[in-house]
Short mmCIF file of C-alpha atoms in Angstrom, two decimals:
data_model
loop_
_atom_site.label_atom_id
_atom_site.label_comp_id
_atom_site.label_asym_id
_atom_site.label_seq_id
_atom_site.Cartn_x
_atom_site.Cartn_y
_atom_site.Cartn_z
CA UNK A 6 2.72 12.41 46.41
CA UNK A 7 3.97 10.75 43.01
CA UNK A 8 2.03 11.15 39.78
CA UNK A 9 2.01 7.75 38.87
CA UNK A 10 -0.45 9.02 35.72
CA UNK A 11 2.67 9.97 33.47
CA UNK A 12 3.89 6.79 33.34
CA UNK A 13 0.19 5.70 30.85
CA UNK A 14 1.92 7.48 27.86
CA UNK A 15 5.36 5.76 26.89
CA UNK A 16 6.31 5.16 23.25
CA UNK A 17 6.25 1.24 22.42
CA UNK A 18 9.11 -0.63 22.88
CA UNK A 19 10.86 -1.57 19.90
CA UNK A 20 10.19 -5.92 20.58
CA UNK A 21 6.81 -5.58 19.15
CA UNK A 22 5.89 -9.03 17.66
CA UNK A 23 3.04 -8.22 15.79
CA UNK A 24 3.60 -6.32 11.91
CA UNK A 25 1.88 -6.68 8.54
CA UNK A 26 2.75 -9.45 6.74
CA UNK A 27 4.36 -6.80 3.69
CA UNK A 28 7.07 -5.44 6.43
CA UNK A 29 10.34 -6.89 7.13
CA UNK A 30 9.63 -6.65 10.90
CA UNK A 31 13.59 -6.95 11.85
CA UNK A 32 14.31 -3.74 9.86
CA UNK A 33 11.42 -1.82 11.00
CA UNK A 34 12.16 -2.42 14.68
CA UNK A 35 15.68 -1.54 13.81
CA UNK A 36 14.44 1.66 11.76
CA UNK A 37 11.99 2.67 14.41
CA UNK A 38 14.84 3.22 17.15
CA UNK A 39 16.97 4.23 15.21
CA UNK A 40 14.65 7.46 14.07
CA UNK A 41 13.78 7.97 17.86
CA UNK A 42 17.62 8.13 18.43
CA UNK A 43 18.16 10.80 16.03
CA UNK A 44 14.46 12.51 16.52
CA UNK A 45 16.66 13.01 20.47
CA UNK A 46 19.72 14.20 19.08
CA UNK A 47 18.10 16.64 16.90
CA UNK A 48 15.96 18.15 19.74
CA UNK A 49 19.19 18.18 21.84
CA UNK A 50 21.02 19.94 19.24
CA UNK A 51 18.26 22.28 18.85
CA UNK A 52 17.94 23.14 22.79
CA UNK A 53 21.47 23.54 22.38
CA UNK A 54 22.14 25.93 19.48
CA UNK A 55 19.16 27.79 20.78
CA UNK A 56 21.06 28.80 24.05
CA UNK A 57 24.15 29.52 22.93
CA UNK A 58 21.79 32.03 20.34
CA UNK A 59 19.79 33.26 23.26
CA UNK A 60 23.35 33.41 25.78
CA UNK A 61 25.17 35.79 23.28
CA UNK A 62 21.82 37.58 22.30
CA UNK A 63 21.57 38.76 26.04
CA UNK A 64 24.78 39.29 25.77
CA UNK A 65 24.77 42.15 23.34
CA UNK A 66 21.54 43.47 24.81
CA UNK A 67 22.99 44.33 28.02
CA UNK A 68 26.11 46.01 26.12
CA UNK A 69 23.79 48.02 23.97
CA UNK A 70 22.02 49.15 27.10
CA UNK A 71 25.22 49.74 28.98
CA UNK A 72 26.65 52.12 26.05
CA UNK A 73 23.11 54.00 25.53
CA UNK A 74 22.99 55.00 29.44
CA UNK A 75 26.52 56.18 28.88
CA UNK A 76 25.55 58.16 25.77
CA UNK A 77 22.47 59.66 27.58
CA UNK A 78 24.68 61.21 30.64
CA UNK A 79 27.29 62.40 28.35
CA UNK A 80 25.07 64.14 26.08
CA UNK A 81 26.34 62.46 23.18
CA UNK A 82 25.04 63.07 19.11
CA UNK A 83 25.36 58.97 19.39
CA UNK A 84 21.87 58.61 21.91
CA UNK A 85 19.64 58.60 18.56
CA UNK A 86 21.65 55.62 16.77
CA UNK A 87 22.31 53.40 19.96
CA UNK A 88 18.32 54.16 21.44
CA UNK A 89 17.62 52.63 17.83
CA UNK A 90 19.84 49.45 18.30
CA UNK A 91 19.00 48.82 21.69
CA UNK A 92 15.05 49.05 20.45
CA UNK A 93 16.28 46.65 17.24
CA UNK A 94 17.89 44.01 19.88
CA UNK A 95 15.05 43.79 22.73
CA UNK A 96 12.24 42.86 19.47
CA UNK A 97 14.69 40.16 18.79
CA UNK A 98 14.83 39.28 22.11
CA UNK A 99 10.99 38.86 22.07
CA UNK A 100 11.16 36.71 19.14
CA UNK A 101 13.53 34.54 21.19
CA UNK A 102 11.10 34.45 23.77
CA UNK A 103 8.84 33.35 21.42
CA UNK A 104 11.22 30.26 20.40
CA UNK A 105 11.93 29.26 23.74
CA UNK A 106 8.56 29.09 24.69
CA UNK A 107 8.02 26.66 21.53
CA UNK A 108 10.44 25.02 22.05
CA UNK A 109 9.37 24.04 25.74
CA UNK A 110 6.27 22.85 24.50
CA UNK A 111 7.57 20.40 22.01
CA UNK A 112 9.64 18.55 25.06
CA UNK A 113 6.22 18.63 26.79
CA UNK A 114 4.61 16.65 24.40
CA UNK A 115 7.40 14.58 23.43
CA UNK A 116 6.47 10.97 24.80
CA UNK A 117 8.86 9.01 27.05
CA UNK A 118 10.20 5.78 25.43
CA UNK A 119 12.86 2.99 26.29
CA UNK A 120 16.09 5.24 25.95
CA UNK A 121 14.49 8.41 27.84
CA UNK A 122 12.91 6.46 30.89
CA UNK A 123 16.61 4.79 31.78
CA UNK A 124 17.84 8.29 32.02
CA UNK A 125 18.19 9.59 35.78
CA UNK A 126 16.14 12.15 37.19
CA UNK A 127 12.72 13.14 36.73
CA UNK A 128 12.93 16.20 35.65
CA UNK A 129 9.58 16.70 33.33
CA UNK A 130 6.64 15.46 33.20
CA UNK A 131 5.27 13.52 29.43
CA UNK A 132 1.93 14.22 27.70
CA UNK A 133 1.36 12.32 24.75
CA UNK A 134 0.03 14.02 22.31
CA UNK A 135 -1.02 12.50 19.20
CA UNK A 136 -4.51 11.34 19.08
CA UNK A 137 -4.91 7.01 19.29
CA UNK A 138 -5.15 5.09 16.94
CA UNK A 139 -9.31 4.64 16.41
CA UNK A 140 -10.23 0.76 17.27
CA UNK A 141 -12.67 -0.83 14.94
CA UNK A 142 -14.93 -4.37 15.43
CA UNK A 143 -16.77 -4.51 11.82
CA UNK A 144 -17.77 -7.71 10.25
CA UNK A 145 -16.91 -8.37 6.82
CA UNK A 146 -20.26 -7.11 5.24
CA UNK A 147 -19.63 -3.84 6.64
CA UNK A 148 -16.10 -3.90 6.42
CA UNK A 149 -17.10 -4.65 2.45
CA UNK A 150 -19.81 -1.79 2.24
CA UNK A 151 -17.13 1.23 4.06
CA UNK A 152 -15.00 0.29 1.83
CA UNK A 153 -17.11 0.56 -1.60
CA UNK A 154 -18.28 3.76 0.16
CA UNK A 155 -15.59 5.25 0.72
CA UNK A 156 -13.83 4.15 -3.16
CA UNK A 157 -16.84 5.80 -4.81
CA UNK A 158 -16.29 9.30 -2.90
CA UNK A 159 -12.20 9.09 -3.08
CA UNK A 160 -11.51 7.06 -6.11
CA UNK A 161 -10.42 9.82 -8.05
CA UNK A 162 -7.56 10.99 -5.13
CA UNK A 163 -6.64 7.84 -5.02
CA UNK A 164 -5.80 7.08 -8.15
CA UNK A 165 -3.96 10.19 -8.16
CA UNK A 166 -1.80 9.12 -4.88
CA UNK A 167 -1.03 6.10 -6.97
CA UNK A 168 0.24 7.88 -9.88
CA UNK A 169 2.69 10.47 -7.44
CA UNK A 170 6.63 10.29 -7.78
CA UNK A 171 8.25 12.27 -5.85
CA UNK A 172 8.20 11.69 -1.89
CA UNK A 173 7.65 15.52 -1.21
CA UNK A 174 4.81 15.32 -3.20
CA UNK A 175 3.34 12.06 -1.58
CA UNK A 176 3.48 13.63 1.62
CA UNK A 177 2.07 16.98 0.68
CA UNK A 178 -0.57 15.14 -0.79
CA UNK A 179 -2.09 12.54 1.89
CA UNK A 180 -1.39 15.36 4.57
CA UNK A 181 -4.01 17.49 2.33
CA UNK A 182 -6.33 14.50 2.08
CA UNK A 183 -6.02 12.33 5.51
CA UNK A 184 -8.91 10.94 4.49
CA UNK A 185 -6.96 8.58 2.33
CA UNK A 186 -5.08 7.68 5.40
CA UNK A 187 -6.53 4.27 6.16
CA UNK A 188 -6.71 0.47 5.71
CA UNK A 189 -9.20 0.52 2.46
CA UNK A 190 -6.74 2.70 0.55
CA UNK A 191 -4.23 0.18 0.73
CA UNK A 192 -6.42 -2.60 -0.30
CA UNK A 193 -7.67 -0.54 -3.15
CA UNK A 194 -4.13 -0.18 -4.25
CA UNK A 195 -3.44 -4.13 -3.81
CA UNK A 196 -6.44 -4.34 -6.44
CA UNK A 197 -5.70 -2.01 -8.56
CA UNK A 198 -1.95 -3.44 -9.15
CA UNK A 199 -3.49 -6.88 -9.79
CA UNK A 200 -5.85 -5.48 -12.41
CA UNK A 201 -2.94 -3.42 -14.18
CA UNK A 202 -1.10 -6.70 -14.14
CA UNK A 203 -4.09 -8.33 -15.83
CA UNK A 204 -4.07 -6.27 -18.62
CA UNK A 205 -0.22 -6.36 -19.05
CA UNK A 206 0.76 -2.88 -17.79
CA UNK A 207 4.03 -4.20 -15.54
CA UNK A 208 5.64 -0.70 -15.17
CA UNK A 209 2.56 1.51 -14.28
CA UNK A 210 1.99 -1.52 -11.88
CA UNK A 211 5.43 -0.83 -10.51
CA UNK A 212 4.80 2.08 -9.86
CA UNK A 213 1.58 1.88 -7.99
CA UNK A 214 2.81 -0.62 -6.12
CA UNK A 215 5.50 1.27 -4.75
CA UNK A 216 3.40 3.77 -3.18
CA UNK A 217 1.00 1.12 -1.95
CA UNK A 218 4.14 -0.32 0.23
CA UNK A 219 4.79 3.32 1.45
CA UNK A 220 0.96 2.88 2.69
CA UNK A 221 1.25 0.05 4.07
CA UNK A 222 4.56 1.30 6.12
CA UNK A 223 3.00 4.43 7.50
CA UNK A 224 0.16 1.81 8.38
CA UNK A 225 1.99 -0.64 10.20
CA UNK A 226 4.05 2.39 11.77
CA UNK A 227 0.13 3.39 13.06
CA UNK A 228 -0.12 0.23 14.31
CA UNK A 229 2.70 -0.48 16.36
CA UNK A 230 2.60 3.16 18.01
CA UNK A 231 -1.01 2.65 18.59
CA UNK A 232 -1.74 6.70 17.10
CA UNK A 233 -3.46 7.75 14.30
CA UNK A 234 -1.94 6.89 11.07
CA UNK A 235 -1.97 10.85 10.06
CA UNK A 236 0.60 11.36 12.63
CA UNK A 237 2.91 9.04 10.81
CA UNK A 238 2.96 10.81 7.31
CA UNK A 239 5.71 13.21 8.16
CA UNK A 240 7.56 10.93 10.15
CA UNK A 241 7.45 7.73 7.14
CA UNK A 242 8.41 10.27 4.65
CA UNK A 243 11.28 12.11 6.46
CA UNK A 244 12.86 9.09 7.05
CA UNK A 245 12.73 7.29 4.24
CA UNK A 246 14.31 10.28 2.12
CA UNK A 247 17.69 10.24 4.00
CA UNK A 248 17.22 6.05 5.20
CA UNK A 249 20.80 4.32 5.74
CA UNK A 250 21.60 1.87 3.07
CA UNK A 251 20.21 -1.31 5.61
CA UNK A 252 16.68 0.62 5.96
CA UNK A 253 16.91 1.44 1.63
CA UNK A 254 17.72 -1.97 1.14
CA UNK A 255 15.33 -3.50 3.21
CA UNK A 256 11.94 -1.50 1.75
CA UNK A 257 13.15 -2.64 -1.92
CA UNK A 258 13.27 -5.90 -0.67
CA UNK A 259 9.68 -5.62 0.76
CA UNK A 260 8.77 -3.60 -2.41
CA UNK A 261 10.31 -6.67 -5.23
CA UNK A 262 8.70 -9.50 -3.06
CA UNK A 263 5.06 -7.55 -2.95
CA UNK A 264 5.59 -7.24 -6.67
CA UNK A 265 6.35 -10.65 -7.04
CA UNK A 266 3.39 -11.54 -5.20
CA UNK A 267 0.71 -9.24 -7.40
CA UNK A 268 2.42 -10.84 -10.57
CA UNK A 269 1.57 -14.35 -9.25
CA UNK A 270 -1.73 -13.37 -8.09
CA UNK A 271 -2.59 -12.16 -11.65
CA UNK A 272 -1.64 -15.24 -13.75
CA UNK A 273 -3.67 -17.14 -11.41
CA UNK A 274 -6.56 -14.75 -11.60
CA UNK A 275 -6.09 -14.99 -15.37
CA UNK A 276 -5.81 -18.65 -15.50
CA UNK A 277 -8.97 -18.95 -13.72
CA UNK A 278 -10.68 -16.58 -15.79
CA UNK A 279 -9.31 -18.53 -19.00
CA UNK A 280 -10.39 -21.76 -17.82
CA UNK A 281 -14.04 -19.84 -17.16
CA UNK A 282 -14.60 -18.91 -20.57
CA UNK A 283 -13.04 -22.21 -22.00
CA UNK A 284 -15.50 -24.11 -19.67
CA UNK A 285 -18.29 -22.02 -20.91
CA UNK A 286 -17.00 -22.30 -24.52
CA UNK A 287 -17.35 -25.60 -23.89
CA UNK A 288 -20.99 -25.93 -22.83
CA UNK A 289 -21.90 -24.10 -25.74
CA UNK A 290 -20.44 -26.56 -27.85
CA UNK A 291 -22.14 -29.83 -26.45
CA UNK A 292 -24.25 -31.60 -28.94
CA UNK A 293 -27.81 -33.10 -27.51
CA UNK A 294 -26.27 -36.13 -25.36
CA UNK A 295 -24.02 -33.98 -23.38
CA UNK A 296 -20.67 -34.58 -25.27
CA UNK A 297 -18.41 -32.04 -26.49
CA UNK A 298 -17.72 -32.26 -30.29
CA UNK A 299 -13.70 -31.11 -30.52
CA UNK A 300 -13.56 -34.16 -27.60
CA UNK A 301 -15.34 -36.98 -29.55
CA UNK A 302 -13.38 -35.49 -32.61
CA UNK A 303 -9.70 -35.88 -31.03
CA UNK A 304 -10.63 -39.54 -29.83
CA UNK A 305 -12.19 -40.71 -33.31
CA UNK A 306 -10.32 -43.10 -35.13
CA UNK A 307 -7.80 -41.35 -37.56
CA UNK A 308 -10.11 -42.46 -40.68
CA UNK A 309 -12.98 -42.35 -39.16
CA UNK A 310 -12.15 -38.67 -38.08
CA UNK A 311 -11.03 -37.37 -41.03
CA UNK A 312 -14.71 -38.35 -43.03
CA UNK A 313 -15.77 -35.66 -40.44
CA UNK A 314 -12.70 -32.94 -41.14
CA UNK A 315 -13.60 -33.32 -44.76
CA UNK A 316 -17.25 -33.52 -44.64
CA UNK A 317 -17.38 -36.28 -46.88
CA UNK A 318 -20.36 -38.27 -46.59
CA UNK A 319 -19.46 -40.77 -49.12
CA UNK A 320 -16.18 -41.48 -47.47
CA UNK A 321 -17.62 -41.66 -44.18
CA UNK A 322 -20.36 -44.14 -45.56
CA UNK A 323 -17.45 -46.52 -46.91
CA UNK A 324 -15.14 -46.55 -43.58
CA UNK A 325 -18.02 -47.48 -41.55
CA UNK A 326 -18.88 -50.28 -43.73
CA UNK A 327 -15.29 -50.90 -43.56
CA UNK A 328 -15.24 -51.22 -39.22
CA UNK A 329 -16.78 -53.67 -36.95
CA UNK A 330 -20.29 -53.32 -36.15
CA UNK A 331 -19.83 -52.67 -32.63
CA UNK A 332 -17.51 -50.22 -32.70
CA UNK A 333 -18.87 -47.63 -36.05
CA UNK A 334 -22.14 -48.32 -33.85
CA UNK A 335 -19.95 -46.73 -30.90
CA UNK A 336 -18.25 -44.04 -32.30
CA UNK A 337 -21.21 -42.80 -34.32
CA UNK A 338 -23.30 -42.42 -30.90
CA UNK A 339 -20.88 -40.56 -29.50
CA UNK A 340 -20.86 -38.57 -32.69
CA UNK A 341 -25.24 -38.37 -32.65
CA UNK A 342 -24.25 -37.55 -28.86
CA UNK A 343 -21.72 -34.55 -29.42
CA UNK A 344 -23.65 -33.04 -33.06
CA UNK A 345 -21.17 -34.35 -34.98
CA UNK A 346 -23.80 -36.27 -36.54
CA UNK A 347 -27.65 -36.04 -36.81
CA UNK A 348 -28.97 -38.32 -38.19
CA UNK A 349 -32.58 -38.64 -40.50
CA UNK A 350 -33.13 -41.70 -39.47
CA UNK A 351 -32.29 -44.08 -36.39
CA UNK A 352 -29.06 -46.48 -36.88
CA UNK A 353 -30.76 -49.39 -36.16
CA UNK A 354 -33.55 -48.60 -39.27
CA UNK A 355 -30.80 -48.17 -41.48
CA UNK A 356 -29.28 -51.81 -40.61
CA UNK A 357 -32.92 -52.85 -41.32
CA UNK A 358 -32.23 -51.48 -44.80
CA UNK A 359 -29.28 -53.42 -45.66
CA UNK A 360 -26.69 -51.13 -43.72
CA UNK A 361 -27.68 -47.97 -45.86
CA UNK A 362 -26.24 -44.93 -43.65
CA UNK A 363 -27.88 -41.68 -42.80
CA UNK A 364 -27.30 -38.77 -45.16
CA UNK A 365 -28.23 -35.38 -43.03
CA UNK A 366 -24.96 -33.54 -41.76
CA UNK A 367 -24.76 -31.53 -38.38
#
């Protein structure tokens, strides 16, 4: 009877549709079988050195043995040295026992994809062994609440992921904290280049922001192979140390265009924020009918205006005498209106008076 079970646990294919937005999906498909190809060749070059090792190995052991039964009939002074080297050769032969037997495992595990399942002959049976990829349905609230969790009890590791420069040291450092291995480190990254932005620190952003797209790779690599995204930090890192030019050029690209994106995101963020306090600026300012003084000021007429600049009550007494009534009865509401002006008495009293003008500045 077939085992039709083998057939549940088959790497993806590489015509995936679905990636992150930050990854040039073209050169990660391309990438992806292009690292399976070689991960193949490797492991047939291994299987390969290995038995030529283990062929001449064998080889020598069953001279050694030869020669030392020789020895022993002839009596020879030689049985000490060759019992010795025979001993020395069948430990080694354990060890390559040992080997084999790893060696064997690791093509156990190793799961069938698109270029071993055209191959003919069924000669082993596939278990997949990385653990899958965990499947979460939060809403945002809790979503929102993991992830301020989880930045209060790993925001000092991550800011010192962020900081790493050296690839070795990237991947030595997530594999000792796969913790850090998820979606809310990467958004805490996104932040945190924004904010460094913000307060006009370009090359430390830079920098973070290069290891937040090597995040967001091993991420997306996660997602496409439907594992756990600690089984892709060796992989990601591996890879991207000896990448062909294409692969190289392709991550910078992703790298310069998420850049690109953080530095528009902060002037927009700070424009908002500037146009917040300069709104609230503003509300301070207005005078007791609602109007902001620096407005009424800029729309003044130009003598009328500068009575106000100067403060010169005299000279602002003599222009309006100078205007029509309608509009020094205008512009000096708006002025009441805005603080410019408060006045001791009402304007219309002070018509009553024979057009004297108020005296009390704001």
């Amino acid at each position: 009877m077939v085992d039709y079970s083998k057939w549940k646990d088959i790497e993806i294919s590489d015509d995936e549709d679905e990636t992150h937005p930050n990854i040039d999906t073209p050169s990660l498909f391309r990438w992806r079988h292009q690292a399976r190809i070689e991960r193949m060749e490797e492991a047939q070059k291994e299987k390969e050195e290995f038995e030529a090792r283990k062929k001449d190995h064998t080889k020598r052991l069953h001279e050694a043995k030869e020669r030392l039964e020789a020895a022993v009939k002839a009596e020879s002074p030689e049985v000490k040295q060759l019992q010795e080297t025979f001993d020395k050769l069948e430990r080694e032969m354990e060890e390559l026992k040992k080997v084999e037997d790893q060696l064997k495992q690791k093509e156990k595990v190793t799961p069938w994809n698109v270029d071993t399942i055209s191959k003919p002959g069924f000669t082993k049976t596939v278990v997949n062994n990385p653990p899958p990829k965990v499947k979460e349905n939060l809403t945002e609230e809790e979503k929102e609440q993991r992830m301020r969790k989880f930045i209060k009890e790993n925001e000092k590791l991550l800011k010192q992921y962020g900081m790493l420069r050296k690839y070795d040291d990237s991947r030595r450092f997530l594999q000792e904290n796969p913790q850090l291995m998820c979606e809310d480190t990467a958004n805490y990254l996104v932040i945190w280049c924004i904010n460094l932005e913000m307060e006009e620190k370009h090359e430390l952003m830079c920098h973070v922001a290069h290891q937040c797209i090597c995040m967001q790779y091993i991420l997306e690599l996660s997602n496409q192979m439907d594992i756990d995204p600690r089984a892709c930090v060796g992989s990601f890192f591996t890879k991207i140390q000896v990448a062909d030019p294409e692969y190289k050029k392709a991550f910078e690209d992703e790298l310069s265009g998420f850049k690109d994106r953080v530095m528009r995101r902060a002037k927009e963020k700070m424009d908002a924020l500037l146009k917040e306090v300069e709104e609230e600026e503003r509300q301070q300012r207005l005078g007791p009918g609602g109007l902001d003084p620096l407005e009424v000021l800029e729309t003044l007429p130009a003598e009328l205006r500068e009575c106000f600049e100067k403060q010169d009550i005299p000279l602002l007494q003599a222009t309006i005498a100078k205007m029509d009534e309608k509009d020094a009865i205008y512009h000096m509401k708006r002025a009441v209106d805005s603080g410019l002006w408060v006045p001791e008495k009402k304007l219309p009293e002070a018509e009553e008076e024979g057009g004297s003008q108020e005296t009390e500045e704001a």
